[in-house]
GROMACS .gro file of N, CA and C in nm:
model
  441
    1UNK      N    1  14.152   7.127   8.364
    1UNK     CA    2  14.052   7.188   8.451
    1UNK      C    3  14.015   7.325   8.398
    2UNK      N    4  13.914   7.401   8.390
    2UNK     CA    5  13.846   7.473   8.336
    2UNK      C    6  13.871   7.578   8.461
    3UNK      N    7  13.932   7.698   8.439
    3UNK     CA    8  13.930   7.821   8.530
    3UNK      C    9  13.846   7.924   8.512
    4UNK      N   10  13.740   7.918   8.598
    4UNK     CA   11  13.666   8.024   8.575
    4UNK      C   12  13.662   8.132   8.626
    5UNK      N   13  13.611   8.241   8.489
    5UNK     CA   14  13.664   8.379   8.521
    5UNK      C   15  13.536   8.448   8.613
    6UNK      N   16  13.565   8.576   8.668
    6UNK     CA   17  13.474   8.671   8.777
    6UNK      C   18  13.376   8.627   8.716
    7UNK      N   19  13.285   8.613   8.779
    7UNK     CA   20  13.134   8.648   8.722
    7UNK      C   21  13.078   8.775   8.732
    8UNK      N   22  13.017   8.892   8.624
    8UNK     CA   23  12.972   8.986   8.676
    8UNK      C   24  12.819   9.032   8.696
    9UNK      N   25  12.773   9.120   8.811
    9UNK     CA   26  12.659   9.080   8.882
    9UNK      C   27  12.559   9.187   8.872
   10UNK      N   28  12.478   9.175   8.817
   10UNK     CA   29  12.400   9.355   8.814
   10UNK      C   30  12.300   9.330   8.893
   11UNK      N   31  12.298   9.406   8.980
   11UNK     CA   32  12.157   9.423   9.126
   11UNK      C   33  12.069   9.569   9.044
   12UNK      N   34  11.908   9.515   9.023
   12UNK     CA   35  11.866   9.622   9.019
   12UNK      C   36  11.759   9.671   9.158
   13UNK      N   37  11.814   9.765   9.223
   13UNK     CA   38  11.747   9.769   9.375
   13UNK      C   39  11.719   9.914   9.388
   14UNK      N   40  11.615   9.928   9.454
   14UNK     CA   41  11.594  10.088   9.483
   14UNK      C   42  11.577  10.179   9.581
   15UNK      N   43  11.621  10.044   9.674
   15UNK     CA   44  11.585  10.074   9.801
   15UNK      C   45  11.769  10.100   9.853
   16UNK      N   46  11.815  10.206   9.910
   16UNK     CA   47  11.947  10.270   9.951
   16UNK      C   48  11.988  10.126  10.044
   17UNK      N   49  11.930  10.108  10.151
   17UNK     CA   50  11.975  10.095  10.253
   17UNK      C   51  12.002   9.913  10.233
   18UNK      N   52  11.943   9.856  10.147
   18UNK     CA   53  11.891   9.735  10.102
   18UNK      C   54  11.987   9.719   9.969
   19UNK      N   55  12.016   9.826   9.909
   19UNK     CA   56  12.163   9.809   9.776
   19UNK      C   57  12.296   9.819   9.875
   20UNK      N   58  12.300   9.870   9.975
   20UNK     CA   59  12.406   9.899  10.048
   20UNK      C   60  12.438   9.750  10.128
   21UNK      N   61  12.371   9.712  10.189
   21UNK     CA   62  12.418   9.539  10.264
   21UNK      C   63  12.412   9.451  10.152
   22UNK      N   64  12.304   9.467  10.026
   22UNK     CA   65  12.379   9.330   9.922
   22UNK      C   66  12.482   9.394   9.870
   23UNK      N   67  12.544   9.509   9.852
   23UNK     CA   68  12.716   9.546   9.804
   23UNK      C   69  12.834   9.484   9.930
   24UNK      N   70  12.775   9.508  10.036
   24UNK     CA   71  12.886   9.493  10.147
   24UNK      C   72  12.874   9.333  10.159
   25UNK      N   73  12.727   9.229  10.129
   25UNK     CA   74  12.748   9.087  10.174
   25UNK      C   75  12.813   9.025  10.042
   26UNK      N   76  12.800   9.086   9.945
   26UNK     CA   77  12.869   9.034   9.762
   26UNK      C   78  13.017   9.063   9.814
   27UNK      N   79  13.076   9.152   9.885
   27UNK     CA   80  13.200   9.212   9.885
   27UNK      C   81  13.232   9.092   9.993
   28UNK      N   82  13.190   9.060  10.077
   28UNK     CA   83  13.279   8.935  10.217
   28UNK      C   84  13.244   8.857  10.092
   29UNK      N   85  13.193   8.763  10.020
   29UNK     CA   86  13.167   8.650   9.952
   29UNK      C   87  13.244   8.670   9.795
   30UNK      N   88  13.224   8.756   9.786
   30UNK     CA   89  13.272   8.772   9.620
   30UNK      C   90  13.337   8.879   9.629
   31UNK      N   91  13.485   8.862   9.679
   31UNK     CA   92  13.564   8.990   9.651
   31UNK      C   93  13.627   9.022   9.539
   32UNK      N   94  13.679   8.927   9.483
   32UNK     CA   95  13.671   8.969   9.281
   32UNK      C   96  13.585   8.968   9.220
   33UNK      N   97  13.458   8.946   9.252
   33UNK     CA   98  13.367   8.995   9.179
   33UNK      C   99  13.302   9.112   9.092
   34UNK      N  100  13.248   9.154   8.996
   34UNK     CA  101  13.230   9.285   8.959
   34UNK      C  102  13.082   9.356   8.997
   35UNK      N  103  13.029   9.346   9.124
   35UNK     CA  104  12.899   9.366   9.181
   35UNK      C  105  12.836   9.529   9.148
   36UNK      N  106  12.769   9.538   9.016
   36UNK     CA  107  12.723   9.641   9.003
   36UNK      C  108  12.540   9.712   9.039
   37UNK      N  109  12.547   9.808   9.099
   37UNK     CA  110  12.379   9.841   9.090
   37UNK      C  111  12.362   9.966   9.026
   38UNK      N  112  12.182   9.943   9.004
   38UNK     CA  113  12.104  10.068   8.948
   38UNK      C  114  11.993  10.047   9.013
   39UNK      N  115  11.957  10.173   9.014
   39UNK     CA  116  11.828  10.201   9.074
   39UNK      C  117  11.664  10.184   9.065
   40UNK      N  118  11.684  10.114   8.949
   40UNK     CA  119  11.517  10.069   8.884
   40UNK      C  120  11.535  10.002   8.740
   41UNK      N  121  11.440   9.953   8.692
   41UNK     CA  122  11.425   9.862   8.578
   41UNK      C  123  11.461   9.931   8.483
   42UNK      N  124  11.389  10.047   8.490
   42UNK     CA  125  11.484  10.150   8.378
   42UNK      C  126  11.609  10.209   8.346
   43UNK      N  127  11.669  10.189   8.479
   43UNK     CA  128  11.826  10.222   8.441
   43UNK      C  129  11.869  10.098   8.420
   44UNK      N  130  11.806   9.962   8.493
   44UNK     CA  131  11.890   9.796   8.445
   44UNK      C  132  11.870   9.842   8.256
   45UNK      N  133  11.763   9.876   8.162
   45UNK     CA  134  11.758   9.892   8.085
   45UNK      C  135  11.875   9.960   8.003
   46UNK      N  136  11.877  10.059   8.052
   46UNK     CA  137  11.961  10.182   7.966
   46UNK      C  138  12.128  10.132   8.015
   47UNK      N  139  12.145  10.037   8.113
   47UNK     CA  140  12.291   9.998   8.141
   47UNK      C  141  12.214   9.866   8.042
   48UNK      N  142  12.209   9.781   8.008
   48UNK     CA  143  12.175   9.676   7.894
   48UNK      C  144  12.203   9.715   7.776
   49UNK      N  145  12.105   9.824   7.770
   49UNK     CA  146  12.131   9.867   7.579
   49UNK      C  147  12.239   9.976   7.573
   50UNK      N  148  12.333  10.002   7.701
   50UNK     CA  149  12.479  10.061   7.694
   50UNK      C  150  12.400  10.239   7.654
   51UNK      N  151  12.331  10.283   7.732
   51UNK     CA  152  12.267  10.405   7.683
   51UNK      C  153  12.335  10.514   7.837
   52UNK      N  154  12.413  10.612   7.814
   52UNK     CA  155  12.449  10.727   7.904
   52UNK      C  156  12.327  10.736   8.033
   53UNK      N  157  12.431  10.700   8.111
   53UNK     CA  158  12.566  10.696   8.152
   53UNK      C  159  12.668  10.582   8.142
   54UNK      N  160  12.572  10.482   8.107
   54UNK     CA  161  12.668  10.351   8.097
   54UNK      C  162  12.734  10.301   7.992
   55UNK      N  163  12.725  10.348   7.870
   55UNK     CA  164  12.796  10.371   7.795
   55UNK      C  165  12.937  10.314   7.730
   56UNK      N  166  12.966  10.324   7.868
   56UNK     CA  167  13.118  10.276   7.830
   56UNK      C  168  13.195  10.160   7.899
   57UNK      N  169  13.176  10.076   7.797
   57UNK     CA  170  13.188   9.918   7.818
   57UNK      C  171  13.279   9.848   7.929
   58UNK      N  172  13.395   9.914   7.957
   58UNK     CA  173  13.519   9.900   7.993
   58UNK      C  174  13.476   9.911   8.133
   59UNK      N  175  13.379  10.024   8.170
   59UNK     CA  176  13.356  10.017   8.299
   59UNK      C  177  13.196   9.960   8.347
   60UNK      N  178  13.120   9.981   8.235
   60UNK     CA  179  13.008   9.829   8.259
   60UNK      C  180  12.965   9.736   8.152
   61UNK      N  181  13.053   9.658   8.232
   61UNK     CA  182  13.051   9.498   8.131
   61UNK      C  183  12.923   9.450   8.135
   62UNK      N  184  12.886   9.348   8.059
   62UNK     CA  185  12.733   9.309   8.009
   62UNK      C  186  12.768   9.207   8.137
   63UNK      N  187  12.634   9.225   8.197
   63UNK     CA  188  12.653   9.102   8.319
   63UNK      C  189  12.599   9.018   8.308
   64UNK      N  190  12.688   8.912   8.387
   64UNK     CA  191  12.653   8.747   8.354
   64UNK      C  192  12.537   8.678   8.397
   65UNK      N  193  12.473   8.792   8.526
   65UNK     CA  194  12.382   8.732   8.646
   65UNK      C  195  12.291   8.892   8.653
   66UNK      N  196  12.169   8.867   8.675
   66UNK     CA  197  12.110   8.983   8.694
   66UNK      C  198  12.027   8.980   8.811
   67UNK      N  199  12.010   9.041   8.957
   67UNK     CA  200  11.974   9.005   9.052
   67UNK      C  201  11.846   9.165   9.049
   68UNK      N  202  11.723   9.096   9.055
   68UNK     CA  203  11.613   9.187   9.023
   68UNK      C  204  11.517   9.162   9.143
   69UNK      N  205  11.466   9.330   9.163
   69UNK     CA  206  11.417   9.337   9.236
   69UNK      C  207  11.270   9.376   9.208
   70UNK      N  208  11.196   9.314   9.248
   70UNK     CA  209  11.021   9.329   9.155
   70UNK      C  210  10.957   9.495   9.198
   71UNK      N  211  10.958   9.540   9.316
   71UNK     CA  212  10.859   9.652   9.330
   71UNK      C  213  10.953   9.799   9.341
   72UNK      N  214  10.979   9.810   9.208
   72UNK     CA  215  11.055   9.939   9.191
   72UNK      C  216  10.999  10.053   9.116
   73UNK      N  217  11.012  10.181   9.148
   73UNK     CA  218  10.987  10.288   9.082
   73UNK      C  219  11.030  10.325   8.929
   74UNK      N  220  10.970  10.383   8.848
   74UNK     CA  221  11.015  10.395   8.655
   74UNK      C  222  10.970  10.293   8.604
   75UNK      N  223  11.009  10.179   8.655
   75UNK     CA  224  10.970  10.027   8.581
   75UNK      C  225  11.034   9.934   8.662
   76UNK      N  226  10.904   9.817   8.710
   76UNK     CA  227  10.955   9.750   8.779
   76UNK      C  228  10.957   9.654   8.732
   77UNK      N  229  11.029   9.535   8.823
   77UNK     CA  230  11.093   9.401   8.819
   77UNK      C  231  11.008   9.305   8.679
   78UNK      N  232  10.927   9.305   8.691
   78UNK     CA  233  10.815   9.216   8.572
   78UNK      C  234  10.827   9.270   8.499
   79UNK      N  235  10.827   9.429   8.478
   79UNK     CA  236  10.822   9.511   8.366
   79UNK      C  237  10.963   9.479   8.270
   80UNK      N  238  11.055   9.521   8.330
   80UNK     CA  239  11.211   9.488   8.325
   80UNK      C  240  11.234   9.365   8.286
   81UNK      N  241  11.170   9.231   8.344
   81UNK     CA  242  11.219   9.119   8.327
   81UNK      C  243  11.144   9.056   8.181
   82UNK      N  244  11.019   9.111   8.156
   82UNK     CA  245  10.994   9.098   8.048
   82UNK      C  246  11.005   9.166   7.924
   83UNK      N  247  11.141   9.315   7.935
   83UNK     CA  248  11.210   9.329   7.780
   83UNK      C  249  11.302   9.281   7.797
   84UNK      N  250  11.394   9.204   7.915
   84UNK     CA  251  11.483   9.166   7.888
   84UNK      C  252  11.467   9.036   7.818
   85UNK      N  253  11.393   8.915   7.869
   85UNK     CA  254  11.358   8.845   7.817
   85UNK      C  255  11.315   8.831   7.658
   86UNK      N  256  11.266   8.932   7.627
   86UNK     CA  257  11.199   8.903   7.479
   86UNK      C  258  11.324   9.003   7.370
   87UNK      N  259  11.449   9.023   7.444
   87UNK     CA  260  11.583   9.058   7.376
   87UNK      C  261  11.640   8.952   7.369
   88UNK      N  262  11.707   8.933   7.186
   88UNK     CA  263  11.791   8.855   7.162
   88UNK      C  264  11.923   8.892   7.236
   89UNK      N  265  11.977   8.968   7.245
   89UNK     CA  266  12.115   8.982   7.296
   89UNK      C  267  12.103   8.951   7.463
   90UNK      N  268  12.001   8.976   7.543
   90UNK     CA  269  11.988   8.958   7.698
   90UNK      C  270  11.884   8.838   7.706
   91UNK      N  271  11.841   8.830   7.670
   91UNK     CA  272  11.773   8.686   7.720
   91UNK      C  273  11.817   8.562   7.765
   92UNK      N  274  11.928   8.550   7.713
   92UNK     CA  275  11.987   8.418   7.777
   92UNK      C  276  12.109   8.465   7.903
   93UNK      N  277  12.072   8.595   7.916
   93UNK     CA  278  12.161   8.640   8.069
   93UNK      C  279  12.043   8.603   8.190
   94UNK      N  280  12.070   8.475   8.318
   94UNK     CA  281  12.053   8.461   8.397
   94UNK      C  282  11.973   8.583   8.482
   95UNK      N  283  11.860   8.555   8.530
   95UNK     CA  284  11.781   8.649   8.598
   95UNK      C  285  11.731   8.640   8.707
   96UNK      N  286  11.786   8.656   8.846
   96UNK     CA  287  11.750   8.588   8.968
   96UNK      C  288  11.641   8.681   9.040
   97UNK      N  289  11.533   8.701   9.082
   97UNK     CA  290  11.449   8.745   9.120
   97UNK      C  291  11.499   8.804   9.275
   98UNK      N  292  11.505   8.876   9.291
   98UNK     CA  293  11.577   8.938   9.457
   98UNK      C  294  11.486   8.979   9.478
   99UNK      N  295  11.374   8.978   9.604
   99UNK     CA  296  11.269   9.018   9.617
   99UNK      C  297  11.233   9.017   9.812
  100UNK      N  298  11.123   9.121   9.833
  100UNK     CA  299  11.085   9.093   9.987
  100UNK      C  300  10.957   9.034   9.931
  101UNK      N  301  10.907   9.047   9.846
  101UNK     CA  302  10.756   8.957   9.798
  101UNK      C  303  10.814   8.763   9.805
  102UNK      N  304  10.676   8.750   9.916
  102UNK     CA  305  10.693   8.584   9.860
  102UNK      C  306  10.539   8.520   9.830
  103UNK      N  307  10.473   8.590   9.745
  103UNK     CA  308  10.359   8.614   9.720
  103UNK      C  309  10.351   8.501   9.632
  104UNK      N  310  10.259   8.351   9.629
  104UNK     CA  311  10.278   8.294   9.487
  104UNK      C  312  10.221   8.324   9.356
  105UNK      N  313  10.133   8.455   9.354
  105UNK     CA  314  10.140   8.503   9.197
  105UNK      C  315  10.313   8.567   9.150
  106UNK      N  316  10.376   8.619   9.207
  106UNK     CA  317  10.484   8.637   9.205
  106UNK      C  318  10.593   8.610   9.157
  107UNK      N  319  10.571   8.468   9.226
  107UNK     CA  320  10.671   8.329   9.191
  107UNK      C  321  10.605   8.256   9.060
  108UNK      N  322  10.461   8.285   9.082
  108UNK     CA  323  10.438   8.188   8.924
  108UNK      C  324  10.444   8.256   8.816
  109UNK      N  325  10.431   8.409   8.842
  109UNK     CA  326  10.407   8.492   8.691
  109UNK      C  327  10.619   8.491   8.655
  110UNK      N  328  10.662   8.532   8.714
  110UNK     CA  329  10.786   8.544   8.681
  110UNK      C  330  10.906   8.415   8.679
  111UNK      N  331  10.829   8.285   8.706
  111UNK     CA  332  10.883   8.201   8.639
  111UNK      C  333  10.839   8.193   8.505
  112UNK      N  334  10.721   8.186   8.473
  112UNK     CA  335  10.631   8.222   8.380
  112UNK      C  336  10.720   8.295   8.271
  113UNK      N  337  10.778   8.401   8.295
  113UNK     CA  338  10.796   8.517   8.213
  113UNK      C  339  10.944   8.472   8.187
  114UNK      N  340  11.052   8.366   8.255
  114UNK     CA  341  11.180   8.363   8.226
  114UNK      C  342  11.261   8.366   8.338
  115UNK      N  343  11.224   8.425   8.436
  115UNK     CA  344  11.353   8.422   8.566
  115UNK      C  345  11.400   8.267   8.551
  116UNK      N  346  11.515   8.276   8.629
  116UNK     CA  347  11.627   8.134   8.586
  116UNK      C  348  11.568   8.099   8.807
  117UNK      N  349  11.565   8.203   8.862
  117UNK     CA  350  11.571   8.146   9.004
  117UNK      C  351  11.462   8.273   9.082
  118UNK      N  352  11.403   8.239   9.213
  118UNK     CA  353  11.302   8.341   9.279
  118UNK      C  354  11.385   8.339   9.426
  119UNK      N  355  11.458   8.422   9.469
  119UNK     CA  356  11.496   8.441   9.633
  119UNK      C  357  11.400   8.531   9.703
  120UNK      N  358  11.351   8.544   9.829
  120UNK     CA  359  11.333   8.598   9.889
  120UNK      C  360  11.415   8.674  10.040
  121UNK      N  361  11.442   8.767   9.991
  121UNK     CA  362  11.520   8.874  10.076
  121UNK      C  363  11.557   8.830  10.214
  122UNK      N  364  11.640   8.802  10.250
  122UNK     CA  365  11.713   8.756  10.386
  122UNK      C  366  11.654   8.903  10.503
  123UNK      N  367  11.597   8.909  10.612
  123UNK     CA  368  11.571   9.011  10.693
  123UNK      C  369  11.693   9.025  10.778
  124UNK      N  370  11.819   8.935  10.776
  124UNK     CA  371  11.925   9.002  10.802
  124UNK      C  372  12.081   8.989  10.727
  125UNK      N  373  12.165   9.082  10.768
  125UNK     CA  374  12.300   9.103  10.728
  125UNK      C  375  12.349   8.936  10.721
  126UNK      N  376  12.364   8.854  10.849
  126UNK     CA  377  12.384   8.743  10.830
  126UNK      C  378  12.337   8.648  10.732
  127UNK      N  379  12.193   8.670  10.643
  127UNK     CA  380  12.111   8.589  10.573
  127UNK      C  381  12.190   8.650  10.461
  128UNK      N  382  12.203   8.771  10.418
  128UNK     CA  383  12.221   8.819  10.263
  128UNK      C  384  12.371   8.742  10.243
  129UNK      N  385  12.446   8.757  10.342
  129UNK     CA  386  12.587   8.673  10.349
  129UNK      C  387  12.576   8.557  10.314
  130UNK      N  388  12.486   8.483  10.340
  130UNK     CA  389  12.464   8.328  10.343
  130UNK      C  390  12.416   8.328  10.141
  131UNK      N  391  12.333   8.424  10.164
  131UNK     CA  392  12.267   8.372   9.975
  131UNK      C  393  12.341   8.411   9.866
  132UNK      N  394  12.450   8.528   9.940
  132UNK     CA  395  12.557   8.572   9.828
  132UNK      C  396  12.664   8.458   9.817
  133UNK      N  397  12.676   8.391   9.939
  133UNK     CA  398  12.753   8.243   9.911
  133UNK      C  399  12.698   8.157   9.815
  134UNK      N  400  12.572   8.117   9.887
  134UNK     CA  401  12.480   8.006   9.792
  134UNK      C  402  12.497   8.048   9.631
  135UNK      N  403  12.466   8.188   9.603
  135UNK     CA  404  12.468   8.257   9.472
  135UNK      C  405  12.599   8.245   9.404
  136UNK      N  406  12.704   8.271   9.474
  136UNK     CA  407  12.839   8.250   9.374
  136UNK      C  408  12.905   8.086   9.392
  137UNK      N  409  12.847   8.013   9.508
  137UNK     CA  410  12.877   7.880   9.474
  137UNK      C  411  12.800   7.798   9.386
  138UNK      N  412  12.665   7.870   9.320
  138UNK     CA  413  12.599   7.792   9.230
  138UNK      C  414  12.626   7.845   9.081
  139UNK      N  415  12.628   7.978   9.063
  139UNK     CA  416  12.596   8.081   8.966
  139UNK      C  417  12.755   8.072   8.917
  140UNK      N  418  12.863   8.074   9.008
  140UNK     CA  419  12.993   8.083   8.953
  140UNK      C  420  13.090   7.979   8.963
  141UNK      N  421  13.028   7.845   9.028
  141UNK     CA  422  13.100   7.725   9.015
  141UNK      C  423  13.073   7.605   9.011
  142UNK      N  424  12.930   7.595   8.981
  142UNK     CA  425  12.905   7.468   8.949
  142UNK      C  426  12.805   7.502   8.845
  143UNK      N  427  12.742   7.591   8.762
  143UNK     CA  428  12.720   7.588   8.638
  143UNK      C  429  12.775   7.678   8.591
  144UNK      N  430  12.768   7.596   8.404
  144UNK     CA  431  12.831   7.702   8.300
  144UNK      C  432  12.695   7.830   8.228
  145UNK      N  433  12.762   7.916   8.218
  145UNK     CA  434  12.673   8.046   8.205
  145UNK      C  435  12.713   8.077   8.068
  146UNK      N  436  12.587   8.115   7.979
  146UNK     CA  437  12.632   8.118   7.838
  146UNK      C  438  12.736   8.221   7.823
  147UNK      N  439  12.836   8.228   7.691
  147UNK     CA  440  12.916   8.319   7.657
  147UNK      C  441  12.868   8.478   7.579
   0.00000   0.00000   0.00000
């Protein structure tokens, strides 16, 4: 039987109050998990290409799952999702669209561009609980995620 290890999770969100309940609903659902955030596409960037402050590997690991949020300040979600995508080293890291948009240019441009999945934002504590389940019972145990 195949034991699989943490999965680790990078939220890029910019909204305080909205990074704060997906940390606390990842934490009831995924308590070994390694649930990290940043604040916009541009810091998901500069934690990717390991650029200060993130730097140092030991404390941010390259994550397995990237949970993106489209309408962010510096560079947003499309912006973001399309250098990650067109990077050899990140492109084949999983890219789940975390979003309050359920707009279908949205959903079609950023399947379009590479996202692996499109959620739309639970309006409560009970919902984000429910998709951080759905998320680590799909994302961390019933498929394999490249090495």
């Amino acid at each position: 039987m195949l034991v699989k290890k943490p999965i680790n999770i990078l939220i890029a969100e910019d909204d305080e109050d909205d990074k704060l309940l997906i940390i606390k609903a990842f934490q009831r659902t995924l308590p070994k998990e390694n649930v990290i955030c940043v604040a916009d596409g541009e810091a998901l960037l500069q934690y990717l290409n390991r650029i200060a402050p993130f730097d140092q590997v030991e404390s941010y690991p390259l994550p397995d799952i990237i949970l993106l949020d489209l309408n962010m300040p510096r560079k947003d979600g499309r912006t973001a999702l399309a250098e990650i995508k067109s990077h050899d080293n990140f492109k084949k890291i999983p890219v789940i669209i975390f979003t309050t948009s359920n707009h279908k240019d949205d959903i079609e441009v950023t399947y379009k561009m590479g996202s692996n999945s499109y959620i739309t934002k639970p309006g409560s504590f009970e919902g984000l609980v429910k998709v951080a389940k759905e998320i680590e019972n799909y994302w961390s145990k019933t498929v394999m995620l490249p090495v």
